Amino acid sequence: MSSAAVSQVLDALSALYSSNDSLAKKQASQWLELFQKQSEAWAVADYLLKMENANTETRLFAAQTLRQKITYDLRELTPEARYSLRDSLLHLLWASSTGIKSIMIQLCLAIADLAIQFKEWTTAVQDLMEKFGKTSEGAACLLEFLKVLAEEMTNNKRIPISDKEAEARSSVLIEQNVPTVMQLLELYIQSSAGNTVIQEEVFRCLSSWLRTGDVDIRLLETSPLLSAAFGGLSNEALFDVSVDVVCEIIYETKETHEYRALIERIYPLFSALIQPLREAKAAEDSDKVRGYCRMFIEAGEAYVIPIAQHPEAFVVLLEGIGECTAYEDLDIVPMTFKFWYELTNVLVSDQYKHTLSSFYGCYNALVDSIIRHLHYPEDVEELSAKERDEFRDFRHQMGDTLKDCCKVMTPQKCLLKPLALLTQLLSQPEAASWQQIEAPIFSLRSMGSEVPGDENEVMPQIMEFLSKLPDHPKIRYAATLVISRYSFWTRLHPQYVTYQLNYISAGFENAEVAAASALALKHLCKDCSELLVDFVSQLHPFYINIVRTLPFNDIIEVTEAVSHVISVIPVAETLNALQSFCLPIAQDLHAIVIEDKGNVGHSKLTKAGDLLEQISIFFEIVCPDIPVGTPHPCINFFNELLPVLDLCLSNFGNDPLIAEPLCRCFRNCIQSYKLHLTPLLPQLMERLVSGFDTSRLGVYLWVAHKLVREYSKEGSENVTLCFQLVERLSAIVFSTLSGKKFDEIPDVVEEYFRLTTALLDCAPTMVVQSTLISPVFQAGLTGLSLEEVRALTAIFSFYRHLLSIGLSVHELTTPNSQRTLANVGQNAEQVVALFREFGGDFIRLLFDGLIHFYSWELIADVAATLKSLAQLLPVESSQWMVTIVNGFPEQAMSPSERTEFLQTWTRAIQEKQWVKVRRVLSDFVSQYRRRNTNRK
């Protein structure tokens, strides 16, 4: 260790904590992070901790550094050095036992992480108990160490040991020491008297050990720890930690058939908690209410089966959870929803259906609580946008709980409650606020999925009641959405269609209700399309006029609505209907795109794009089932629209505002009309090539991808056309890439490789045996230097498909396939030849991205790709990897680490342990990046 290094660390810490210069602070922080990764940090950290005049920040940094070094770099130390480190840490911890707690905690963590990795140290728990367990000063250190040891053993996934090694160390450090530790905790709790500090540490330690899953919870049957935990609830200083430990104890008893004796000790203790819960509610002490709720809910979820079996014996739990659900704090109420969901699922099962009636009372009260919580606050206009969104989300969560109530009580009983409440409120409408009326209406909508379509008792009353509601926009909005939700019911009750259609239509006159009306019209037209065929003549003028006044999102929903009706009219009338609804849209579109470009600003282009979106919806939804070979009215209509679509393409096809909705029109025609579109494929392909050539926008490649997926099945008549399309688009892509960097057009790169992968998937022989495959492969190599995740994912997918061709015949053959084994063999040979030629560069580029800049979410994909390459070319893969790793600078990777990685990697390949190949690579990359880069 050099004194210069110590001075540099102290200077950096001084800058970090004392400088007023934000840049200096940032630079100091970065330097200290890098220093912690150096080998010299071991000695410097040890020195700083022992330095007499070191301040708190310095000693804390030194303790954190030792913990990080132990976590990530313990392999740098010889066994002898590890023993020395252990002894030094124990000495430092003893010296810190009465000092700054944060430093003591970091040292406990360091010792715990050392114990987990230091296999030769089998007596860590005993050694700490011997050193720290004999004095009151050492008790806090010992309990902290035992707590963090259990937590690190369970949760610290950064420690570089395998699952098997972790299991072995857990057995030595945790499982074998459970009896001793439990006895120690009992001793401390019995001798603690009024020492709440020690009691708190005992409870925290107990919670951590319970969470390991290695403690036999039956030890608590006769232990004073159980009563102490519940007793701590009456002590303000211990309340929170007592809640934690009680919840852990209950969780561990969820296997109720095994722990009946302990549950019989636990359950009676809840009787004493009901009154404190009510008192906390009355005092509006939300923190304390939350604590009580956690315990009741934990018990409810753990004992849900016994509750279903013996509801009369668990009345206290049901009562407590009901109190929690009824509480006015809407942050606490959702905590109960999972219990009600799980209890409902148990009760409606065949085994427990006979007990349903015993729960009507608590579910009846639950419906009342939920409807009350559904009320919008009186000061709703003062809520921020975020608060309104959160409250809307919460209402939908409560709606799910209302569905649970329907399953238990029957939908009819649940529907009657809001209906009765509405009847009561409207008996004195002047005394009821809109919030009071809107909440039960919303509850009716929430229950929709549980109401059968043939329900004839309550639903008719509800539908007739809608006309009696006050004409307040918030109330009408909610009522309109009730119609929307029950459109499936209306399908079986056609007598309500006319009334509902008129009710919805009237809502468009109010700007606050229009969005609900658009959604309701869409659902009504979708579910009741056959019932509305006779209304087409009325829908036409309504549609033409209304779309000129609505916001875009509402226009889309209304367009979907009329499209659903047109989709079921007689085929002979389909073309006329499309013309009457669509041609006015096409005329408005034509009026814009025929103008001189200089006169068409952003607003007009946006309008034109919106009109194209409307047209695309007709193509998406109106697709009658017509035999191939029979004239298709939608294809005829598409032909009629082509002139205006061509104007869009030729005049504005290079603007995303036009190109994207135009391409959605093309995509919807492909997916809706399939083989009927075949005669127009050459023209459509020409348009895609022209559009992409002019604009270089990835959206044209996206449509080409959809087209190839639909029409390029190997052996089909269209596969050659699809291949020629990809060839032409490839020439444009390669030309584009020669003049631009890949990271300037990541969307084009992504869509191009999705396109080529689709063709490779559908027609592998044609692609692999063509001259196209090599330039695509090489373009992919350049793309591996991208950082954009979606583009990289598309490139990886292309290479994985190629590798699968080389690895597996089965992945290439499909039923009714025209491929021959000879072709499959030739394909594999070609793939092997490509990877032999470019494999060195391929691995180098992947490895460069892995250790420097690829997002963490991509590492598993890259590891899987390299694993497949190792399967395909094991010898070459090992040689390429050796060359790459040996090229790392020594300061980035020591010779021993280099040798260890290469030996492990090569051995895994030779032994064909492909899962291990992936794991070895992932572990190496994680360690390398932590040490040599700042990327998180």
mmCIF file of C-alpha atoms in Angstrom, residues 211-486:
data_model
loop_
_atom_site.group_PDB
_atom_site.id
_atom_site.type_symbol
_atom_site.label_atom_id
_atom_site.label_comp_id
_atom_site.label_asym_id
_atom_site.label_seq_id
_atom_site.Cartn_x
_atom_site.Cartn_y
_atom_site.Cartn_z
ATOM 1 C CA ARG A 211 -37.441 -15.374 6.207
ATOM 2 C CA THR A 212 -34.671 -17.864 5.373
ATOM 3 C CA GLY A 213 -37.216 -20.676 5.593
ATOM 4 C CA ASP A 214 -34.754 -22.779 7.615
ATOM 5 C CA VAL A 215 -36.342 -22.201 11.028
ATOM 6 C CA ASP A 216 -38.750 -24.891 12.183
ATOM 7 C CA ILE A 217 -41.591 -22.595 13.186
ATOM 8 C CA ARG A 218 -42.839 -25.208 15.655
ATOM 9 C CA LEU A 219 -40.030 -24.080 17.965
ATOM 10 C CA LEU A 220 -42.280 -21.120 18.816
ATOM 11 C CA GLU A 221 -45.028 -23.343 20.238
ATOM 12 C CA THR A 222 -43.315 -23.257 23.629
ATOM 13 C CA SER A 223 -41.148 -20.191 23.104
ATOM 14 C CA PRO A 224 -41.558 -16.875 24.944
ATOM 15 C CA LEU A 225 -40.770 -15.136 21.649
ATOM 16 C CA LEU A 226 -44.355 -15.524 20.375
ATOM 17 C CA SER A 227 -46.061 -13.803 23.301
ATOM 18 C CA ALA A 228 -43.275 -11.216 23.371
ATOM 19 C CA ALA A 229 -43.903 -10.352 19.722
ATOM 20 C CA PHE A 230 -47.638 -9.797 20.293
ATOM 21 C CA GLY A 231 -46.875 -8.021 23.556
ATOM 22 C CA GLY A 232 -44.612 -5.588 21.736
ATOM 23 C CA LEU A 233 -47.645 -4.246 19.853
ATOM 24 C CA SER A 234 -48.679 -2.319 22.968
ATOM 25 C CA ASN A 235 -45.306 -0.564 23.107
ATOM 26 C CA GLU A 236 -45.059 2.470 20.841
ATOM 27 C CA ALA A 237 -41.321 1.979 20.323
ATOM 28 C CA LEU A 238 -41.736 -1.679 19.326
ATOM 29 C CA PHE A 239 -44.983 -1.535 17.370
ATOM 30 C CA ASP A 240 -43.553 -1.551 13.841
ATOM 31 C CA VAL A 241 -40.951 -4.251 14.448
ATOM 32 C CA SER A 242 -43.515 -6.338 16.342
ATOM 33 C CA VAL A 243 -45.857 -6.121 13.354
ATOM 34 C CA ASP A 244 -43.031 -7.335 11.099
ATOM 35 C CA VAL A 245 -42.188 -10.334 13.254
ATOM 36 C CA VAL A 246 -45.833 -11.300 13.822
ATOM 37 C CA CYS A 247 -46.395 -11.237 10.052
ATOM 38 C CA GLU A 248 -43.324 -13.426 9.510
ATOM 39 C CA ILE A 249 -44.513 -15.931 12.111
ATOM 40 C CA ILE A 250 -47.960 -16.120 10.538
ATOM 41 C CA TYR A 251 -46.524 -16.475 7.043
ATOM 42 C CA GLU A 252 -44.436 -19.447 8.167
ATOM 43 C CA THR A 253 -47.597 -21.191 9.451
ATOM 44 C CA LYS A 254 -49.451 -21.033 6.135
ATOM 45 C CA GLU A 255 -49.187 -24.828 5.814
ATOM 46 C CA THR A 256 -52.038 -25.002 8.268
ATOM 47 C CA HIS A 257 -52.307 -28.787 8.477
ATOM 48 C CA GLU A 258 -48.714 -28.998 9.724
ATOM 49 C CA TYR A 259 -48.809 -26.184 12.265
ATOM 50 C CA ARG A 260 -52.233 -26.534 13.840
ATOM 51 C CA ALA A 261 -50.892 -26.484 17.410
ATOM 52 C CA LEU A 262 -49.034 -23.210 16.829
ATOM 53 C CA ILE A 263 -51.995 -21.651 15.000
ATOM 54 C CA GLU A 264 -54.157 -22.510 18.001
ATOM 55 C CA ARG A 265 -51.738 -20.416 20.081
ATOM 56 C CA ILE A 266 -51.644 -17.556 17.573
ATOM 57 C CA TYR A 267 -55.327 -17.115 16.688
ATOM 58 C CA PRO A 268 -56.646 -16.251 20.194
ATOM 59 C CA LEU A 269 -54.102 -13.424 20.368
ATOM 60 C CA PHE A 270 -56.000 -11.636 17.565
ATOM 61 C CA SER A 271 -59.082 -11.128 19.738
ATOM 62 C CA ALA A 272 -57.174 -8.505 21.704
ATOM 63 C CA LEU A 273 -56.278 -6.607 18.498
ATOM 64 C CA ILE A 274 -59.796 -5.701 17.312
ATOM 65 C CA GLN A 275 -60.317 -2.909 19.845
ATOM 66 C CA PRO A 276 -56.877 -1.281 19.301
ATOM 67 C CA LEU A 277 -57.568 -1.397 15.555
ATOM 68 C CA ARG A 278 -60.868 0.443 16.042
ATOM 69 C CA GLU A 279 -59.219 2.972 18.337
ATOM 70 C CA ALA A 280 -56.499 3.619 15.744
ATOM 71 C CA LYS A 281 -59.191 4.119 13.084
ATOM 72 C CA ALA A 282 -61.071 6.549 15.308
ATOM 73 C CA ALA A 283 -57.857 8.462 15.959
ATOM 74 C CA GLU A 284 -57.111 8.447 12.209
ATOM 75 C CA ASP A 285 -53.684 6.998 12.974
ATOM 76 C CA SER A 286 -53.075 5.523 9.509
ATOM 77 C CA ASP A 287 -49.635 4.172 10.348
ATOM 78 C CA LYS A 288 -50.967 2.137 13.235
ATOM 79 C CA VAL A 289 -54.040 1.042 11.276
ATOM 80 C CA ARG A 290 -51.730 -0.142 8.506
ATOM 81 C CA GLY A 291 -49.791 -2.246 11.022
ATOM 82 C CA TYR A 292 -52.915 -3.922 12.395
ATOM 83 C CA CYS A 293 -54.223 -4.456 8.873
ATOM 84 C CA ARG A 294 -50.978 -6.144 7.833
ATOM 85 C CA MET A 295 -51.345 -8.686 10.621
ATOM 86 C CA PHE A 296 -55.030 -9.402 10.040
ATOM 87 C CA ILE A 297 -54.510 -9.711 6.295
ATOM 88 C CA GLU A 298 -51.426 -11.909 6.677
ATOM 89 C CA ALA A 299 -53.435 -14.216 8.916
ATOM 90 C CA GLY A 300 -56.404 -14.158 6.557
ATOM 91 C CA GLU A 301 -54.294 -15.088 3.537
ATOM 92 C CA ALA A 302 -52.391 -17.766 5.453
ATOM 93 C CA TYR A 303 -55.506 -19.351 6.978
ATOM 94 C CA VAL A 304 -57.910 -18.952 4.068
ATOM 95 C CA ILE A 305 -58.678 -22.687 3.906
ATOM 96 C CA PRO A 306 -59.501 -23.024 7.624
ATOM 97 C CA ILE A 307 -61.623 -19.863 7.331
ATOM 98 C CA ALA A 308 -63.596 -21.469 4.505
ATOM 99 C CA GLN A 309 -63.945 -24.679 6.507
ATOM 100 C CA HIS A 310 -64.894 -23.095 9.841
ATOM 101 C CA PRO A 311 -66.120 -19.509 9.348
ATOM 102 C CA GLU A 312 -67.665 -19.424 12.797
ATOM 103 C CA ALA A 313 -64.269 -20.142 14.398
ATOM 104 C CA PHE A 314 -62.502 -17.349 12.502
ATOM 105 C CA VAL A 315 -65.025 -14.573 13.000
ATOM 106 C CA VAL A 316 -62.365 -12.329 14.543
ATOM 107 C CA LEU A 317 -60.203 -12.446 11.421
ATOM 108 C CA LEU A 318 -63.143 -11.759 9.098
ATOM 109 C CA GLU A 319 -64.270 -8.917 11.342
ATOM 110 C CA GLY A 320 -60.776 -7.407 11.473
ATOM 111 C CA ILE A 321 -60.248 -7.579 7.716
ATOM 112 C CA GLY A 322 -63.718 -6.103 7.186
ATOM 113 C CA GLU A 323 -62.724 -3.199 9.436
ATOM 114 C CA CYS A 324 -59.605 -2.707 7.324
ATOM 115 C CA THR A 325 -61.571 -2.657 4.081
ATOM 116 C CA ALA A 326 -64.041 -0.166 5.532
ATOM 117 C CA TYR A 327 -61.288 2.270 6.593
ATOM 118 C CA GLU A 328 -61.310 5.598 4.798
ATOM 119 C CA ASP A 329 -57.581 5.672 3.939
ATOM 120 C CA LEU A 330 -57.549 4.514 0.330
ATOM 121 C CA ASP A 331 -53.870 3.600 0.536
ATOM 122 C CA ILE A 332 -54.717 0.909 3.085
ATOM 123 C CA VAL A 333 -57.946 -0.475 1.622
ATOM 124 C CA PRO A 334 -56.266 -2.221 -1.374
ATOM 125 C CA MET A 335 -54.146 -4.274 1.035
ATOM 126 C CA THR A 336 -57.255 -6.373 1.711
ATOM 127 C CA PHE A 337 -58.201 -7.111 -1.898
ATOM 128 C CA LYS A 338 -55.908 -10.118 -2.313
ATOM 129 C CA PHE A 339 -57.504 -11.796 0.724
ATOM 130 C CA TRP A 340 -61.030 -11.326 -0.620
ATOM 131 C CA TYR A 341 -59.900 -12.642 -4.008
ATOM 132 C CA GLU A 342 -58.299 -15.751 -2.523
ATOM 133 C CA LEU A 343 -61.194 -16.419 -0.157
ATOM 134 C CA THR A 344 -63.640 -16.074 -3.061
ATOM 135 C CA ASN A 345 -61.728 -18.570 -5.194
ATOM 136 C CA VAL A 346 -61.791 -21.081 -2.346
ATOM 137 C CA LEU A 347 -65.481 -20.558 -1.562
ATOM 138 C CA VAL A 348 -66.689 -21.010 -5.153
ATOM 139 C CA SER A 349 -64.785 -24.280 -5.562
ATOM 140 C CA ASP A 350 -66.881 -27.443 -5.470
ATOM 141 C CA GLN A 351 -65.345 -28.454 -2.153
ATOM 142 C CA TYR A 352 -66.551 -25.377 -0.251
ATOM 143 C CA LYS A 353 -69.654 -24.188 -2.120
ATOM 144 C CA HIS A 354 -71.837 -25.488 0.683
ATOM 145 C CA THR A 355 -70.398 -22.855 3.043
ATOM 146 C CA LEU A 356 -71.182 -19.854 0.815
ATOM 147 C CA SER A 357 -74.260 -18.774 2.759
ATOM 148 C CA SER A 358 -72.170 -18.426 5.925
ATOM 149 C CA PHE A 359 -70.224 -15.598 4.275
ATOM 150 C CA TYR A 360 -73.144 -13.580 2.895
ATOM 151 C CA GLY A 361 -72.976 -11.197 5.851
ATOM 152 C CA CYS A 362 -69.332 -10.195 5.474
ATOM 153 C CA TYR A 363 -69.580 -9.957 1.667
ATOM 154 C CA ASN A 364 -72.753 -7.903 1.977
ATOM 155 C CA ALA A 365 -70.887 -5.434 4.188
ATOM 156 C CA LEU A 366 -67.967 -5.571 1.743
ATOM 157 C CA VAL A 367 -70.207 -4.374 -1.126
ATOM 158 C CA ASP A 368 -71.359 -1.441 1.021
ATOM 159 C CA SER A 369 -67.767 -0.517 1.871
ATOM 160 C CA ILE A 370 -66.662 -0.665 -1.741
ATOM 161 C CA ILE A 371 -69.525 1.461 -3.046
ATOM 162 C CA ARG A 372 -68.751 4.042 -0.360
ATOM 163 C CA HIS A 373 -65.080 4.111 -1.385
ATOM 164 C CA LEU A 374 -66.090 4.568 -5.030
ATOM 165 C CA HIS A 375 -67.360 8.089 -4.307
ATOM 166 C CA TYR A 376 -65.375 10.780 -5.994
ATOM 167 C CA PRO A 377 -64.192 13.299 -3.373
ATOM 168 C CA GLU A 378 -66.199 16.473 -3.005
ATOM 169 C CA ASP A 379 -63.173 18.524 -4.028
ATOM 170 C CA VAL A 380 -62.477 16.415 -7.127
ATOM 171 C CA GLU A 381 -61.752 19.489 -9.241
ATOM 172 C CA GLU A 382 -58.856 20.371 -6.925
ATOM 173 C CA LEU A 383 -57.120 17.035 -7.455
ATOM 174 C CA SER A 384 -54.013 17.002 -9.621
ATOM 175 C CA ALA A 385 -54.022 15.017 -12.867
ATOM 176 C CA LYS A 386 -51.865 12.353 -11.208
ATOM 177 C CA GLU A 387 -54.237 12.089 -8.217
ATOM 178 C CA ARG A 388 -57.238 11.718 -10.521
ATOM 179 C CA ASP A 389 -55.474 8.973 -12.479
ATOM 180 C CA GLU A 390 -54.541 7.169 -9.274
ATOM 181 C CA PHE A 391 -58.110 7.359 -8.002
ATOM 182 C CA ARG A 392 -59.456 6.021 -11.298
ATOM 183 C CA ASP A 393 -57.016 3.105 -11.116
ATOM 184 C CA PHE A 394 -58.086 2.452 -7.544
ATOM 185 C CA ARG A 395 -61.757 2.376 -8.567
ATOM 186 C CA HIS A 396 -60.988 -0.326 -11.104
ATOM 187 C CA GLN A 397 -59.199 -2.345 -8.415
ATOM 188 C CA MET A 398 -62.299 -2.052 -6.244
ATOM 189 C CA GLY A 399 -64.350 -3.155 -9.210
ATOM 190 C CA ASP A 400 -62.448 -6.434 -9.211
ATOM 191 C CA THR A 401 -63.410 -6.961 -5.567
ATOM 192 C CA LEU A 402 -67.054 -6.316 -6.473
ATOM 193 C CA LYS A 403 -66.734 -9.140 -8.996
ATOM 194 C CA ASP A 404 -65.584 -11.368 -6.144
ATOM 195 C CA CYS A 405 -68.717 -10.384 -4.236
ATOM 196 C CA CYS A 406 -70.868 -11.366 -7.224
ATOM 197 C CA LYS A 407 -69.321 -14.826 -7.261
ATOM 198 C CA VAL A 408 -70.190 -15.401 -3.612
ATOM 199 C CA MET A 409 -73.525 -13.600 -3.256
ATOM 200 C CA THR A 410 -74.736 -14.107 -6.874
ATOM 201 C CA PRO A 411 -74.800 -11.211 -9.363
ATOM 202 C CA GLN A 412 -78.472 -10.562 -8.714
ATOM 203 C CA LYS A 413 -77.985 -9.861 -4.996
ATOM 204 C CA CYS A 414 -75.015 -7.595 -5.721
ATOM 205 C CA LEU A 415 -76.815 -5.681 -8.478
ATOM 206 C CA LEU A 416 -79.792 -5.057 -6.224
ATOM 207 C CA LYS A 417 -77.672 -3.182 -3.674
ATOM 208 C CA PRO A 418 -76.626 -0.265 -5.907
ATOM 209 C CA LEU A 419 -80.057 -0.288 -7.514
ATOM 210 C CA ALA A 420 -81.705 0.052 -4.090
ATOM 211 C CA LEU A 421 -79.246 2.781 -3.148
ATOM 212 C CA LEU A 422 -79.991 4.697 -6.362
ATOM 213 C CA THR A 423 -83.730 4.368 -5.758
ATOM 214 C CA GLN A 424 -83.271 5.779 -2.261
ATOM 215 C CA LEU A 425 -81.076 8.650 -3.468
ATOM 216 C CA LEU A 426 -83.458 9.642 -6.271
ATOM 217 C CA SER A 427 -86.397 9.717 -3.880
ATOM 218 C CA GLN A 428 -84.856 13.006 -2.693
ATOM 219 C CA PRO A 429 -82.700 14.054 -5.671
ATOM 220 C CA GLU A 430 -82.115 17.581 -4.369
ATOM 221 C CA ALA A 431 -80.334 16.145 -1.289
ATOM 222 C CA ALA A 432 -78.008 13.839 -3.278
ATOM 223 C CA SER A 433 -74.709 14.977 -4.770
ATOM 224 C CA TRP A 434 -73.586 13.716 -8.149
ATOM 225 C CA GLN A 435 -70.792 11.809 -6.375
ATOM 226 C CA GLN A 436 -73.336 9.844 -4.337
ATOM 227 C CA ILE A 437 -75.300 8.890 -7.461
ATOM 228 C CA GLU A 438 -72.317 8.198 -9.710
ATOM 229 C CA ALA A 439 -70.646 5.700 -7.334
ATOM 230 C CA PRO A 440 -73.398 3.021 -7.404
ATOM 231 C CA ILE A 441 -73.690 3.475 -11.185
ATOM 232 C CA PHE A 442 -69.959 2.797 -11.500
ATOM 233 C CA SER A 443 -70.392 -0.304 -9.334
ATOM 234 C CA LEU A 444 -73.018 -1.626 -11.767
ATOM 235 C CA ARG A 445 -70.507 -1.302 -14.570
ATOM 236 C CA SER A 446 -67.788 -3.018 -12.516
ATOM 237 C CA MET A 447 -69.912 -6.115 -11.987
ATOM 238 C CA GLY A 448 -70.560 -6.573 -15.701
ATOM 239 C CA SER A 449 -68.271 -9.535 -16.344
ATOM 240 C CA GLU A 450 -70.069 -11.607 -13.686
ATOM 241 C CA VAL A 451 -73.576 -10.954 -14.958
ATOM 242 C CA PRO A 452 -74.896 -13.648 -17.356
ATOM 243 C CA GLY A 453 -76.288 -12.511 -20.661
ATOM 244 C CA ASP A 454 -79.635 -14.140 -19.891
ATOM 245 C CA GLU A 455 -80.124 -12.375 -16.532
ATOM 246 C CA ASN A 456 -83.771 -11.295 -16.507
ATOM 247 C CA GLU A 457 -84.482 -10.303 -12.896
ATOM 248 C CA VAL A 458 -82.467 -7.180 -12.154
ATOM 249 C CA MET A 459 -80.930 -6.018 -15.433
ATOM 250 C CA PRO A 460 -84.267 -4.964 -17.001
ATOM 251 C CA GLN A 461 -84.922 -2.815 -13.913
ATOM 252 C CA ILE A 462 -81.482 -1.243 -14.237
ATOM 253 C CA MET A 463 -81.875 -0.469 -17.941
ATOM 254 C CA GLU A 464 -85.268 1.125 -17.356
ATOM 255 C CA PHE A 465 -83.873 3.054 -14.396
ATOM 256 C CA LEU A 466 -81.228 4.786 -16.526
ATOM 257 C CA SER A 467 -83.832 7.111 -18.042
ATOM 258 C CA LYS A 468 -84.705 8.394 -14.537
ATOM 259 C CA LEU A 469 -81.192 9.552 -13.706
ATOM 260 C CA PRO A 470 -80.435 13.286 -13.445
ATOM 261 C CA ASP A 471 -78.998 14.819 -16.596
ATOM 262 C CA HIS A 472 -75.686 15.659 -14.951
ATOM 263 C CA PRO A 473 -72.671 15.067 -17.256
ATOM 264 C CA LYS A 474 -70.775 12.945 -14.698
ATOM 265 C CA ILE A 475 -73.837 10.804 -14.063
ATOM 266 C CA ARG A 476 -74.687 10.488 -17.759
ATOM 267 C CA TYR A 477 -71.046 9.563 -18.470
ATOM 268 C CA ALA A 478 -71.214 6.722 -15.929
ATOM 269 C CA ALA A 479 -74.633 5.547 -17.156
ATOM 270 C CA THR A 480 -73.439 5.515 -20.767
ATOM 271 C CA LEU A 481 -70.551 3.286 -19.775
ATOM 272 C CA VAL A 482 -73.032 0.927 -18.084
ATOM 273 C CA ILE A 483 -74.713 0.525 -21.476
ATOM 274 C CA SER A 484 -71.267 0.001 -22.991
ATOM 275 C CA ARG A 485 -70.374 -2.703 -20.462
ATOM 276 C CA TYR A 486 -73.639 -4.610 -20.868
#
